[in-house]
Short mmCIF file of C-alpha atoms and ligand atoms in Angstrom, two decimals:
data_model
loop_
_atom_site.label_atom_id
_atom_site.label_comp_id
_atom_site.label_asym_id
_atom_site.label_seq_id
_atom_site.Cartn_x
_atom_site.Cartn_y
_atom_site.Cartn_z
CA UNK A 1 0.00 0.00 0.00
CA UNK A 2 1.49 3.39 -0.99
CA UNK A 3 2.16 6.12 1.59
CA UNK A 4 3.15 9.77 1.36
CA UNK A 5 4.10 12.03 4.28
CA UNK A 6 4.96 15.70 3.80
CA UNK A 7 6.07 18.58 6.01
CA UNK A 8 5.84 22.31 5.41
CA UNK A 9 8.55 23.34 7.86
CA UNK A 10 9.20 23.36 11.59
CA UNK A 11 9.11 26.68 13.41
CA UNK A 12 6.95 28.83 15.70
CA UNK A 13 3.92 28.91 13.37
CA UNK A 14 1.68 31.74 14.62
CA UNK A 15 -1.83 30.50 15.48
CA UNK A 16 -3.44 32.50 12.67
CA UNK A 17 -1.27 30.80 10.05
CA UNK A 18 -1.53 27.24 11.27
CA UNK A 19 -4.62 26.34 9.24
CA UNK A 20 -3.11 27.77 6.07
CA UNK A 21 0.23 25.98 6.44
CA UNK A 22 -1.55 22.70 7.15
CA UNK A 23 -3.79 23.31 4.11
CA UNK A 24 -0.63 23.70 2.01
CA UNK A 25 0.63 20.36 3.31
CA UNK A 26 -2.70 18.66 2.67
CA UNK A 27 -2.82 19.93 -0.91
CA UNK A 28 0.71 18.62 -1.48
CA UNK A 29 -0.11 15.23 0.04
CA UNK A 30 -3.23 14.99 -2.16
CA UNK A 31 -1.22 15.74 -5.31
CA UNK A 32 1.36 13.11 -4.38
CA UNK A 33 -1.34 10.60 -3.45
CA UNK A 34 -2.93 11.02 -6.88
CA UNK A 35 0.44 10.11 -8.43
CA UNK A 36 0.81 7.03 -6.24
CA UNK A 37 -2.81 5.92 -6.68
CA UNK A 38 -2.32 6.01 -10.46
CA UNK A 39 0.66 3.68 -10.13
CA UNK A 40 3.28 6.44 -10.31
CA UNK A 41 6.69 6.20 -8.71
CA UNK A 42 7.75 7.44 -5.29
CA UNK A 43 10.13 9.88 -7.03
CA UNK A 44 7.29 11.36 -9.09
CA UNK A 45 5.15 11.61 -5.95
CA UNK A 46 7.68 13.49 -3.79
CA UNK A 47 8.55 15.85 -6.64
CA UNK A 48 4.84 16.61 -7.16
CA UNK A 49 4.39 17.24 -3.43
CA UNK A 50 7.37 19.58 -3.17
CA UNK A 51 6.37 21.47 -6.35
CA UNK A 52 2.96 22.09 -4.81
CA UNK A 53 4.48 23.42 -1.58
CA UNK A 54 6.95 25.61 -3.51
CA UNK A 55 3.90 27.42 -4.87
CA UNK A 56 2.23 27.86 -1.46
CA UNK A 57 2.93 31.38 -0.11
CA UNK A 58 2.94 30.56 3.61
CA UNK A 59 5.46 27.76 3.12
CA UNK A 60 8.91 29.26 2.59
CA UNK A 61 10.31 27.37 -0.39
CA UNK A 62 9.99 28.75 -3.90
CA UNK A 63 7.37 31.48 -3.39
CA UNK A 64 8.08 32.97 0.02
CA UNK A 65 11.85 32.39 0.02
CA UNK A 66 13.74 34.34 2.68
CA UNK A 67 16.39 36.91 1.65
CA UNK A 68 19.97 36.63 2.96
CA UNK A 69 21.73 39.47 4.77
CA UNK A 70 22.37 41.19 1.43
CA UNK A 71 18.71 40.92 0.45
CA UNK A 72 19.41 38.20 -2.15
CA UNK A 73 17.28 35.09 -2.69
CA UNK A 74 19.27 31.84 -2.91
CA UNK A 75 17.47 28.49 -3.07
CA UNK A 76 18.41 24.85 -2.39
CA UNK A 77 16.69 21.54 -3.24
CA UNK A 78 17.48 17.83 -3.21
CA UNK A 79 15.98 14.52 -4.31
CA UNK A 80 17.00 10.94 -3.41
CA UNK A 81 15.77 7.77 -5.15
CA UNK A 82 15.97 4.81 -2.79
CA UNK A 83 16.15 2.11 -5.44
CA UNK A 84 19.69 2.90 -6.62
CA UNK A 85 20.61 5.72 -4.19
CA UNK A 86 20.64 8.16 -7.11
CA UNK A 87 20.66 11.78 -5.92
CA UNK A 88 20.18 15.21 -7.43
CA UNK A 89 20.94 18.32 -5.38
CA UNK A 90 21.23 22.02 -6.18
CA UNK A 91 22.47 24.81 -3.92
CA UNK A 92 22.73 28.59 -3.86
CA UNK A 93 20.42 28.96 -6.84
CA UNK A 94 19.34 32.37 -8.10
CA UNK A 95 15.55 32.81 -8.12
CA UNK A 96 13.71 30.03 -9.96
CA UNK A 97 10.12 28.99 -9.47
CA UNK A 98 10.67 25.27 -8.80
CA UNK A 99 14.12 24.38 -7.44
CA UNK A 100 12.99 20.75 -7.05
CA UNK A 101 12.72 20.51 -10.86
CA UNK A 102 16.44 21.23 -11.07
CA UNK A 103 17.20 18.55 -8.46
CA UNK A 104 15.16 16.15 -10.62
CA UNK A 105 17.03 17.17 -13.77
CA UNK A 106 20.38 16.61 -12.01
CA UNK A 107 19.26 13.18 -10.78
CA UNK A 108 17.98 12.18 -14.21
CA UNK A 109 20.58 13.74 -16.49
CA UNK A 110 23.84 14.54 -14.68
CA UNK A 111 26.66 12.20 -13.60
CA UNK A 112 27.10 14.54 -10.61
CA UNK A 113 25.18 14.74 -7.35
CA UNK A 114 25.44 18.44 -6.40
CA UNK A 115 25.55 21.54 -8.61
CA UNK A 116 25.88 25.04 -7.15
CA UNK A 117 25.03 28.60 -8.14
CA UNK A 118 24.05 30.20 -11.45
CA UNK A 119 25.77 27.46 -13.49
CA UNK A 120 23.60 24.89 -11.74
CA UNK A 121 20.54 26.75 -12.94
CA UNK A 122 21.99 26.90 -16.45
CA UNK A 123 22.28 23.09 -16.39
CA UNK A 124 18.50 22.93 -16.05
CA UNK A 125 17.74 25.05 -19.11
CA UNK A 126 17.40 22.12 -21.58
CA UNK A 127 15.01 20.48 -19.11
CA UNK A 128 12.69 23.45 -18.75
CA UNK A 129 14.17 24.95 -15.56
CA UNK A 130 14.65 28.68 -15.95
CA UNK A 131 15.42 31.73 -13.80
CA UNK A 132 12.55 33.92 -12.67
CA UNK A 133 12.32 37.49 -11.43
CA UNK A 134 12.85 37.77 -7.67
CA UNK A 135 9.47 39.50 -7.50
CA UNK A 136 7.82 36.26 -8.62
CA UNK A 137 8.90 34.65 -5.34
CA UNK A 138 7.89 37.61 -3.20
CA UNK A 139 5.27 37.14 -0.54
CA UNK A 140 1.92 38.91 -0.74
CA UNK A 141 2.03 42.04 1.49
CA UNK A 142 -0.35 40.53 4.07
CA UNK A 143 1.96 37.53 4.48
CA UNK A 144 5.37 39.22 4.25
CA UNK A 145 7.18 39.52 7.53
CA UNK A 146 5.03 36.93 9.24
CA UNK A 147 5.93 33.60 7.74
CA UNK A 148 9.72 33.73 7.68
CA UNK A 149 11.09 30.93 9.78
CA UNK A 150 9.08 28.23 7.99
CA UNK A 151 12.29 27.37 6.21
CA UNK A 152 11.86 24.09 4.32
CA UNK A 153 9.31 21.81 2.69
CA UNK A 154 9.82 18.06 2.35
CA UNK A 155 8.20 14.80 1.32
CA UNK A 156 8.84 11.06 1.68
CA UNK A 157 6.92 8.39 -0.23
CA UNK A 158 6.58 4.63 -0.68
CA UNK A 159 5.00 3.43 -3.92
CA UNK A 160 3.13 0.27 -4.85
CA UNK A 161 6.33 -1.33 -6.13
CA UNK A 162 8.07 -0.83 -2.77
CA UNK A 163 10.23 2.05 -3.97
CA UNK A 164 11.08 4.91 -1.59
CA UNK A 165 12.05 8.52 -2.28
CA UNK A 166 12.70 11.74 -0.39
CA UNK A 167 12.73 15.39 -1.51
CA UNK A 168 13.41 18.79 0.07
CA UNK A 169 13.30 22.42 -1.04
CA UNK A 170 14.15 25.56 0.91
CA UNK A 171 14.14 29.30 0.49
CA UNK A 172 16.73 29.51 3.26
CA UNK A 173 16.75 30.96 6.73
CA UNK A 174 16.08 34.70 7.00
CA UNK A 175 19.05 37.07 7.34
CA UNK A 176 21.64 34.31 6.90
CA UNK A 177 25.23 35.09 5.85
CA UNK A 178 25.21 35.63 2.09
CA UNK A 179 27.33 32.56 1.24
CA UNK A 180 25.63 30.22 3.72
CA UNK A 181 24.28 26.83 2.56
CA UNK A 182 22.22 24.64 4.90
CA UNK A 183 21.37 20.96 5.18
CA UNK A 184 18.98 20.63 2.25
CA UNK A 185 21.44 19.92 -0.60
CA UNK A 186 23.81 17.91 1.64
CA UNK A 187 22.69 14.33 1.00
CA UNK A 188 22.38 12.32 4.21
CA UNK A 189 21.96 15.47 6.31
CA UNK A 190 18.55 16.85 5.32
CA UNK A 191 17.40 13.97 3.16
CA UNK A 192 17.98 10.30 2.41
CA UNK A 193 16.13 7.28 1.02
CA UNK A 194 16.95 3.60 0.61
CA UNK A 195 14.40 1.05 -0.60
CA UNK A 196 15.88 -1.51 1.79
CA UNK A 197 15.36 0.73 4.82
CA UNK A 198 13.24 3.90 4.64
CA UNK A 199 13.21 7.60 3.81
CA UNK A 200 13.79 10.79 5.81
CA UNK A 201 13.22 14.52 5.22
CA UNK A 202 14.33 17.10 7.80
CA UNK A 203 13.50 20.73 8.55
CA UNK A 204 14.69 23.39 10.96
CA UNK A 205 18.21 24.54 11.78
CA UNK A 206 20.44 23.40 8.95
CA UNK A 207 23.48 23.87 11.16
CA UNK A 208 22.08 21.42 13.72
CA UNK A 209 20.93 18.94 11.08
CA UNK A 210 24.35 18.92 9.39
CA UNK A 211 26.22 18.47 12.66
CA UNK A 212 24.32 15.25 13.50
CA UNK A 213 23.91 14.02 9.87
CA UNK A 214 20.26 13.67 10.77
CA UNK A 215 18.64 11.88 7.82
CA UNK A 216 21.15 9.05 7.39
CA UNK A 217 21.42 8.64 11.16
CA UNK A 218 17.66 8.09 11.31
CA UNK A 219 17.94 5.42 8.61
CA UNK A 220 20.61 3.62 10.62
CA UNK A 221 18.09 3.26 13.45
CA UNK A 222 15.36 2.06 11.06
CA UNK A 223 17.85 -0.46 9.70
CA UNK A 224 18.27 -1.73 13.27
CA UNK A 225 14.52 -2.41 13.42
CA UNK A 226 13.28 0.58 15.41
CA UNK A 227 9.87 2.13 14.73
CA UNK A 228 9.99 5.44 12.77
CA UNK A 229 8.19 7.34 15.54
CA UNK A 230 10.71 6.25 18.16
CA UNK A 231 13.57 7.09 15.80
CA UNK A 232 12.23 10.56 14.98
CA UNK A 233 11.78 11.42 18.65
CA UNK A 234 15.17 10.14 19.77
CA UNK A 235 17.20 11.60 16.91
CA UNK A 236 15.66 15.10 16.93
CA UNK A 237 15.81 15.31 20.72
CA UNK A 238 19.46 14.22 20.60
CA UNK A 239 20.23 16.87 17.97
CA UNK A 240 18.77 19.59 20.17
CA UNK A 241 20.48 18.23 23.29
CA UNK A 242 23.90 18.04 21.62
CA UNK A 243 23.82 21.24 19.55
CA UNK A 244 21.24 23.47 21.24
CA UNK A 245 19.55 23.84 17.83
CA UNK A 246 15.98 22.88 16.95
CA UNK A 247 14.29 21.19 14.01
CA UNK A 248 12.15 18.30 12.94
CA UNK A 249 12.02 15.23 10.73
CA UNK A 250 9.48 13.06 8.91
CA UNK A 251 10.26 9.36 8.49
CA UNK A 252 8.85 6.44 6.53
CA UNK A 253 10.09 2.87 6.73
CA UNK A 254 9.99 0.22 4.00
CA UNK A 255 6.84 -1.28 5.58
CA UNK A 256 4.94 2.01 5.26
CA UNK A 257 5.10 2.95 8.95
CA UNK A 258 5.58 6.67 9.59
CA UNK A 259 7.04 8.89 12.29
CA UNK A 260 7.51 12.60 12.86
CA UNK A 261 8.87 14.81 15.61
CA UNK A 262 10.09 18.36 16.16
CA UNK A 263 11.77 20.37 18.91
CA UNK A 264 10.51 23.62 17.39
CA UNK A 265 7.21 24.97 18.73
CA UNK A 266 5.34 23.52 15.70
CA UNK A 267 5.72 21.60 12.43
CA UNK A 268 2.96 21.42 9.81
CA UNK A 269 2.51 18.06 8.05
CA UNK A 270 0.06 15.79 6.19
CA UNK A 271 -0.11 12.05 5.40
CA UNK A 272 -2.06 9.98 2.89
CA UNK A 273 -2.13 6.17 2.86
CA UNK A 274 -0.48 3.95 5.44
CA UNK A 275 -2.19 4.37 8.80
CA UNK A 276 -4.69 6.71 7.10
CA UNK A 277 -5.10 10.33 6.12
CA UNK A 278 -4.03 12.78 8.80
CA UNK A 279 -2.55 16.25 9.14
CA UNK A 280 -1.61 18.79 11.78
CA UNK A 281 0.78 21.45 12.99
CA UNK A 282 2.29 19.50 15.88
CA UNK A 283 3.70 16.02 16.23
N1 LIG B 1 16.75 23.58 6.93
C1 LIG B 1 17.00 24.52 5.93
C2 LIG B 1 18.22 25.31 6.13
O1 LIG B 1 18.73 25.39 7.25
O2 LIG B 1 18.70 25.89 5.18
#
């Protein structure tokens, strides 16, 4: 039975925005579920989910990206296919509407795993990935200034053929140093998938996530037979205890069992399939 679990970021979601961020997650989970229900692959499902969330203004990837300290928008995205551990990751991208499409193009068409900067975006041109005006990613005035902090969107999926995939996209953390890159494009930190084990997608402080290599560490625990919920709780709590930094993770094992946890005040998410449809803004 297929499963998809998505998150729209872990942060202090103000009460008045919780319903909207959860709605963005539900819409993404529905799009991905339609892919899976039609027999599509886990990779297609997580890309569809992340694309949907990149368009959602109160989720801060794609539209709603956060400027760095110089006021520039720089975007990151990554995709992992659990069948053959193929990866596509892109970092420090100039404005583009769907960074996850570039991660997909790199996975499908490049011998490399990670491409960075304007030349990375140029790689996507033959595959329909193009720059956009920064204004296209700007938040509507009633949203601007409120939603920053909801840094990342992510999805994990298991398809009918038993294939797993994970995807992430981020508009970055607000006011970061201009050359800073977080966990999202660093495979094994923010994201990982392995058909033999499970899939993980993180959110929150990239510096904390990198320091504990969160995604691959979670898969090591799944490999040892632990339940995804127990793994999510233990690994995210340990990250915060060791580094003082907060975040969250969504997990899916090869049996379709899910888990999620955050040490931020909230994390919006939605699930379809598996133990049933569900959504929320807290674990
Ligand atoms: N988790 C996203 C970032 O730190 O860039």
